[in-house]
Amino acid sequence: MLSLDNAKNAFSYDAQTGVLLRSKSGHGYLAGLPAGTIRPDGRCRISYEGKFYYAHHIAWLLMTGEWPPESIDHKDGNPGNNAWDNLRLASHSQNMQNLAGHKDSTSRFPGVSFHAKLKKWRARLTLNRRKVHDSVHDTESEAFAAYCGAKAKYHDFNPVPRVA
């Protein structure tokens, strides 16, 4: 695992922009250039001595002196925004509260899908991998309103849904 001393020697971190720069040239890398590559999911992955690390984990290490004990959540939902004020510790369950809807969803809203058999819109919410809300509605908007109410009640870490 990347140590704090090695991280300090290999990278510089701009806490305002969230950009990690290489401090030294070598192994095909040039000093002063941004470290890592952006993955399809938007996260920046950085290679160091044959191992891969996420930029937000290295940023956390450089700012706190320790590896994060759990997940790191990007408050604004943008996994490429590694500015220090956008990062916070989160459990896996809390991190899931900050997701936008799925790309392949039947609805334009998170937590809402069309139930073909019932021909109604369904609102669902989970917490700690357990279903805490499941209701059906005549319209997509009604289902989303139900989802928002449940989210405000159960998701204290991120009570407002992220609409993509």
Coordinates of C-alpha atoms in Angstrom, one line a residue:
M1 CA 0.0 0.0 0.0
L2 CA 1.1 3.5 -0.7
S3 CA 2.6 5.1 2.4
L4 CA 2.2 8.8 3.4
D5 CA 5.9 9.4 2.8
N6 CA 5.9 7.9 -0.6
A7 CA 2.7 9.8 -1.5
K8 CA 4.2 13.1 -0.4
N9 CA 7.3 12.4 -2.5
A10 CA 5.4 11.2 -5.6
F11 CA 2.5 13.7 -5.8
S12 CA 1.4 17.2 -5.0
Y13 CA -2.3 17.8 -4.3
D14 CA -4.2 21.0 -5.0
A15 CA -7.0 20.9 -2.4
Q16 CA -9.0 23.6 -4.2
T17 CA -9.0 22.0 -7.6
G18 CA -8.6 18.3 -6.5
V19 CA -5.8 17.7 -9.0
L20 CA -2.9 15.5 -8.2
L21 CA 0.3 16.2 -10.0
R22 CA 3.4 14.0 -10.4
S23 CA 6.3 15.4 -8.4
K24 CA 9.0 13.4 -10.2
S25 CA 9.6 12.2 -13.7
G26 CA 10.2 8.5 -14.4
H27 CA 8.6 5.2 -15.5
G28 CA 7.0 7.1 -18.5
Y29 CA 5.6 9.9 -16.3
L30 CA 6.6 13.6 -16.4
A31 CA 6.8 15.8 -13.3
G32 CA 4.3 18.6 -13.1
L33 CA 1.6 16.8 -15.2
P34 CA -1.7 15.5 -13.8
A35 CA -1.4 12.0 -12.5
G36 CA -3.7 9.1 -13.5
T37 CA -6.3 8.4 -16.1
I38 CA -10.0 9.0 -16.0
R39 CA -12.1 5.8 -16.1
P40 CA -15.4 5.5 -17.9
D41 CA -17.2 5.9 -14.5
G42 CA -15.4 9.3 -14.1
R43 CA -13.0 8.3 -11.3
C44 CA -9.3 9.0 -11.7
R45 CA -7.1 6.0 -11.3
I46 CA -3.4 6.4 -10.6
S47 CA -0.6 3.9 -11.1
Y48 CA 2.2 3.9 -8.5
E49 CA 4.9 1.2 -8.4
G50 CA 2.7 -1.3 -10.2
K51 CA -0.4 -0.8 -8.2
F52 CA -3.5 1.3 -8.9
Y53 CA -5.0 3.8 -6.5
Y54 CA -8.0 6.2 -6.8
A55 CA -7.1 9.8 -6.8
H56 CA -9.6 10.6 -4.0
H57 CA -7.9 8.0 -1.8
I58 CA -4.5 9.5 -2.3
A59 CA -6.0 13.0 -1.7
W60 CA -7.4 11.7 1.6
L61 CA -4.1 10.2 2.6
L62 CA -2.2 13.5 1.8
M63 CA -4.7 15.6 3.7
T64 CA -5.2 13.4 6.8
G65 CA -2.1 11.3 6.9
E66 CA -4.2 8.1 6.9
W67 CA -6.0 5.9 4.4
P68 CA -9.7 6.3 4.6
P69 CA -11.3 3.6 6.9
E70 CA -14.3 3.3 4.7
S71 CA -15.7 4.7 1.4
I72 CA -15.2 8.3 0.3
D73 CA -18.2 10.1 -1.0
H74 CA -18.1 12.9 -3.5
K75 CA -20.7 15.3 -2.1
D76 CA -21.6 16.7 -5.5
G77 CA -21.9 13.2 -7.1
N78 CA -19.1 13.9 -9.5
P79 CA -16.5 11.2 -9.1
G80 CA -13.9 13.4 -10.9
N81 CA -14.2 16.3 -8.5
N82 CA -11.6 15.5 -5.9
A83 CA -11.5 19.0 -4.4
W84 CA -11.0 18.6 -0.6
D85 CA -14.3 20.3 0.3
N86 CA -16.1 17.8 -2.0
L87 CA -14.8 14.7 -0.2
R88 CA -16.3 13.1 3.0
L89 CA -16.0 9.7 4.7
A90 CA -19.0 7.5 4.2
S91 CA -20.1 3.9 4.8
H92 CA -21.0 1.9 1.7
S93 CA -24.7 2.4 2.5
Q94 CA -24.2 6.2 2.9
N95 CA -22.3 6.4 -0.4
M96 CA -25.2 4.6 -2.1
Q97 CA -27.5 7.4 -0.9
N98 CA -25.7 9.9 -3.2
L99 CA -26.3 8.0 -6.5
A100 CA -28.3 9.4 -9.4
G101 CA -30.7 7.2 -11.3
H102 CA -29.5 4.4 -13.5
K103 CA -28.9 5.1 -17.2
D104 CA -31.1 2.1 -18.2
S105 CA -34.0 3.0 -15.9
T106 CA -37.6 3.1 -17.2
S107 CA -37.9 6.5 -15.4
R108 CA -36.2 9.8 -15.6
F109 CA -36.1 9.9 -11.8
P110 CA -34.0 7.9 -9.3
G111 CA -35.9 5.4 -7.2
V112 CA -38.7 5.2 -9.7
S113 CA -39.5 2.5 -12.3
F114 CA -42.4 1.4 -14.4
H115 CA -44.0 -1.8 -13.2
A116 CA -45.2 -3.4 -16.4
K117 CA -47.4 -6.0 -14.9
L118 CA -49.4 -3.5 -12.8
K119 CA -49.0 -0.7 -15.4
K120 CA -48.1 1.7 -12.6
W121 CA -45.1 3.6 -11.4
R122 CA -43.2 2.1 -8.5
A123 CA -41.2 4.1 -5.9
R124 CA -38.5 2.1 -4.0
L125 CA -35.9 3.0 -1.5
T126 CA -33.3 0.9 0.3
L127 CA -31.2 1.5 3.4
N128 CA -28.4 -0.9 4.5
R129 CA -29.4 -3.2 1.7
R130 CA -32.9 -3.5 3.0
K131 CA -36.1 -2.2 1.4
V132 CA -37.6 0.5 3.5
H133 CA -40.1 1.9 1.0
D134 CA -42.0 0.3 -1.9
S135 CA -45.2 1.8 -3.3
V136 CA -47.0 2.1 -6.6
H137 CA -48.6 5.2 -8.2
D138 CA -50.6 6.2 -11.2
T139 CA -48.0 8.7 -12.5
E140 CA -44.2 8.9 -12.6
S141 CA -44.4 12.3 -10.7
E142 CA -46.5 10.8 -7.9
A143 CA -44.0 8.0 -7.5
F144 CA -41.1 10.4 -7.4
A145 CA -42.8 12.5 -4.8
A146 CA -43.3 9.3 -2.7
Y147 CA -39.6 8.5 -3.2
C148 CA -38.5 12.0 -2.1
G149 CA -40.6 11.7 1.0
A150 CA -39.1 8.4 1.9
K151 CA -35.6 9.6 1.1
A152 CA -36.0 12.6 3.4
K153 CA -37.1 10.3 6.1
Y154 CA -34.6 7.5 5.8
H155 CA -31.5 8.8 4.1
D156 CA -30.1 11.2 6.7
F157 CA -26.6 11.3 5.0
N158 CA -28.0 12.6 1.7
P159 CA -31.8 13.3 2.0
V160 CA -32.2 15.1 -1.3
P161 CA -32.2 12.9 -4.5
R162 CA -29.7 13.5 -7.2
V163 CA -31.5 13.9 -10.5
A164 CA -29.1 13.3 -13.4

